[in-house]
mmCIF file of C-alpha atoms in Angstrom:
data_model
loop_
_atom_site.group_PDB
_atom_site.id
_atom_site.type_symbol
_atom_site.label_atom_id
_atom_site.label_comp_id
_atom_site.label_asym_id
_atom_site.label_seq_id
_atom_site.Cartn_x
_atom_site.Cartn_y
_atom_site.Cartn_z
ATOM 1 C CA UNK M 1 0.000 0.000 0.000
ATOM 2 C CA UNK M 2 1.785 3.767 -1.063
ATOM 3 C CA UNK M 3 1.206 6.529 1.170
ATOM 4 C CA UNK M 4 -1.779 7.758 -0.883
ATOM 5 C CA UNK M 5 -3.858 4.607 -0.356
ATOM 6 C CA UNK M 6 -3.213 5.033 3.741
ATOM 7 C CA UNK M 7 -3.954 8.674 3.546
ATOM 8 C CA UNK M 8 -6.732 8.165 2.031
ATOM 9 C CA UNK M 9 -8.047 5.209 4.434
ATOM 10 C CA UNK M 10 -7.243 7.648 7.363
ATOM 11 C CA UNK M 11 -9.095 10.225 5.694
ATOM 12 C CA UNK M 12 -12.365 7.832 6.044
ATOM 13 C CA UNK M 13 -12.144 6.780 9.145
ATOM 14 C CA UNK M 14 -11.908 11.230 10.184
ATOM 15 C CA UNK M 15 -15.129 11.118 7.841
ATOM 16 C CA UNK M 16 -17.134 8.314 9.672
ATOM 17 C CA UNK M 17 -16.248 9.764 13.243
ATOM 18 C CA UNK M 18 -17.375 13.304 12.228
ATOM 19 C CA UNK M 19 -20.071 12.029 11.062
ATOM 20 C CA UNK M 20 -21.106 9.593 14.287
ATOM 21 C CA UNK M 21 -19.839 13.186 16.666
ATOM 22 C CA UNK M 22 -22.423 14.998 14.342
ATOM 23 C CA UNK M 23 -25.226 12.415 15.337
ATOM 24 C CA UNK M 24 -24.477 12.369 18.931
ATOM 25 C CA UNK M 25 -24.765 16.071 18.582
ATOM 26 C CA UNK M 26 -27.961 16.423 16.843
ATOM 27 C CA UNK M 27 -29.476 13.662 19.308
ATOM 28 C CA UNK M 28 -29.265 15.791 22.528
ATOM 29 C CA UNK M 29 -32.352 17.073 23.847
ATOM 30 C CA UNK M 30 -32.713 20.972 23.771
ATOM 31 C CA UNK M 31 -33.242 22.022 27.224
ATOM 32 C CA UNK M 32 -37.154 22.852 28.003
ATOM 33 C CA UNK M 33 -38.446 25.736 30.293
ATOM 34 C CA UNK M 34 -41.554 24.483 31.910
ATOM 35 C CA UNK M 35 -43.605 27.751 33.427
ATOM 36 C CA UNK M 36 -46.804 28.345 35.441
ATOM 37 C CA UNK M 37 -48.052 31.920 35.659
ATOM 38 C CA UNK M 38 -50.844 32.671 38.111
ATOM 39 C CA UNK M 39 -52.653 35.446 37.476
ATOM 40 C CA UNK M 40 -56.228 37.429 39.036
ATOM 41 C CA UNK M 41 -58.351 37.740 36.130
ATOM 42 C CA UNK M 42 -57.726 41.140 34.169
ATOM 43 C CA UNK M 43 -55.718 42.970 36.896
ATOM 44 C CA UNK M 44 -53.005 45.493 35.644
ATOM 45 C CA UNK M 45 -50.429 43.719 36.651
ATOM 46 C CA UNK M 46 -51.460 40.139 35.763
ATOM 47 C CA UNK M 47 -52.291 41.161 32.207
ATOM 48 C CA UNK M 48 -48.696 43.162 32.073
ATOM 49 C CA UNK M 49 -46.709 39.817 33.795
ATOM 50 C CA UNK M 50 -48.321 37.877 31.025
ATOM 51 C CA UNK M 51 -47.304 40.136 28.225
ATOM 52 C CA UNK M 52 -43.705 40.479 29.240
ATOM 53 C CA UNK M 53 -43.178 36.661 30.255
ATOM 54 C CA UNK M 54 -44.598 35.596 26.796
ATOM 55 C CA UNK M 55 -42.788 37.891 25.263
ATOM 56 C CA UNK M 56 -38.762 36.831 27.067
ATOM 57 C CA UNK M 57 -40.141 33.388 26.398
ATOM 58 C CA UNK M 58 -40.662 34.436 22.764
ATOM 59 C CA UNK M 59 -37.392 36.270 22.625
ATOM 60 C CA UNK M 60 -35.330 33.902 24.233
ATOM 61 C CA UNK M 61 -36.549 30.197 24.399
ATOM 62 C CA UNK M 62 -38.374 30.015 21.118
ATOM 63 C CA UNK M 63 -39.653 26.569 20.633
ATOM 64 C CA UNK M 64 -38.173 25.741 24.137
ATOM 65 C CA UNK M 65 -40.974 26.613 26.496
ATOM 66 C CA UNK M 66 -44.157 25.384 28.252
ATOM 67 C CA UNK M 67 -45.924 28.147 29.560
ATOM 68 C CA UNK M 68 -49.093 27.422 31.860
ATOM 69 C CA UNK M 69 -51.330 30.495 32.541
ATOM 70 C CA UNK M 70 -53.630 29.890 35.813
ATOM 71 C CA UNK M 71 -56.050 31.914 36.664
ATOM 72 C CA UNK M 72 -56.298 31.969 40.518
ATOM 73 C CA UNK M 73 -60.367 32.684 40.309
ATOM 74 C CA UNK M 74 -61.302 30.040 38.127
ATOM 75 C CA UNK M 75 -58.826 27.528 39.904
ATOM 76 C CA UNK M 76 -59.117 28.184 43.545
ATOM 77 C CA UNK M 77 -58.006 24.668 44.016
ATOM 78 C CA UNK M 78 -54.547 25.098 42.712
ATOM 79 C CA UNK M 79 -53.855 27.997 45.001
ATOM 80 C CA UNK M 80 -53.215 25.913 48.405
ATOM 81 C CA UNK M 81 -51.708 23.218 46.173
ATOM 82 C CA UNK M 82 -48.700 25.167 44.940
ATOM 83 C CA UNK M 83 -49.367 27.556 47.754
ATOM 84 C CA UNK M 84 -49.509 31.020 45.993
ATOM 85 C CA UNK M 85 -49.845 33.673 48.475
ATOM 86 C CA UNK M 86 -49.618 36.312 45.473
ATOM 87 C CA UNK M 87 -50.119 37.353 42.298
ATOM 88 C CA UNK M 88 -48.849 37.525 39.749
ATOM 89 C CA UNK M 89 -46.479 34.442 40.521
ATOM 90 C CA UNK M 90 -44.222 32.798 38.374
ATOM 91 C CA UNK M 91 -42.838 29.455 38.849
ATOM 92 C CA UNK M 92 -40.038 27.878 36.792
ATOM 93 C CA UNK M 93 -40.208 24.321 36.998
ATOM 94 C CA UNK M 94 -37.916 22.835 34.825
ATOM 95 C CA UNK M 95 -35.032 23.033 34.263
ATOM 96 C CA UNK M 96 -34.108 22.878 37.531
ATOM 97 C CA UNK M 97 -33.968 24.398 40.543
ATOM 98 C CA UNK M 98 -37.346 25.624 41.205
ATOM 99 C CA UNK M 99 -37.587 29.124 41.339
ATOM 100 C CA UNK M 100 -40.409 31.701 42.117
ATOM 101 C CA UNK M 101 -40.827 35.111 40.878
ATOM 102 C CA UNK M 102 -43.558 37.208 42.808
ATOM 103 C CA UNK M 103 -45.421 40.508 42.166
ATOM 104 C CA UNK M 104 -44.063 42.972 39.620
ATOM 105 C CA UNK M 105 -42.286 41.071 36.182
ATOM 106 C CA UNK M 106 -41.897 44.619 34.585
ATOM 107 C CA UNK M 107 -38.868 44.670 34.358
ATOM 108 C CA UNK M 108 -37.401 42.222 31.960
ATOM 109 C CA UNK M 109 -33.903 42.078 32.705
ATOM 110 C CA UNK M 110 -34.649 41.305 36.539
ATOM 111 C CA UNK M 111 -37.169 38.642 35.236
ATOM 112 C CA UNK M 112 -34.742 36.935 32.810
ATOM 113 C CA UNK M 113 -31.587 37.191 35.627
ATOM 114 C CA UNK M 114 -34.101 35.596 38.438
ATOM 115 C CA UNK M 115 -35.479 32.984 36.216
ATOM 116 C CA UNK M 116 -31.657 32.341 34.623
ATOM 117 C CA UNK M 117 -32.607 32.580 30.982
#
């Protein structure tokens, strides 16, 4: 075998293990945000944290987000259960840790830094 042949048998093996690095790549999962926003009905502040959380989530997880929207009058029930004491309140769930935002989500910056987006 001349140096060409061996060259170019090295040169497929470089192939086939970029190739099986590019599928190990492709085959992790993209990170998803799960979120759970509970608002009071059409209160100022409820209707502005949903507006500004759907619109980071837009921004910056695209494609990568659950975002739950509960209504604390129509679900009573799921106020002791997670036990809200306030609204609006934003829970992160995933990824982990858990994390809680409470009250005002005006400002953006502060809402991405707490929620580590």
């Amino acid at each position: 075998m001349n140096d060409f042949d061996k060259n170019n048998d090295n040169s497929s093996e470089l192939l086939e293990d970029s190739q099986t690095s590019l599928d190990s790549f492709a085959n992790l999962e993209v990170q998803t945000y799960v979120f759970r926003l509970y608002v009071a009905q059409n209160s100022f502040k409820s209707i502005q944290a949903v507006k500004n959380i759907k619109s980071i989530c837009e921004e910056h997880l695209k494609g990568r987000y659950e975002l739950e929207i509960i209504d604390i009058y129509e679900n009573p029930e799921r106020l002791e259960q997670e036990q809200i004491f306030a609204v609006p309140t934003l829970i992160k769930e995933l990824p982990p840790p858990l994390q809680r935002l409470i009250g005002d989500m005006t400002d953006k910056e502060k809402v991405k830094i707490c929620l580590s987006i």
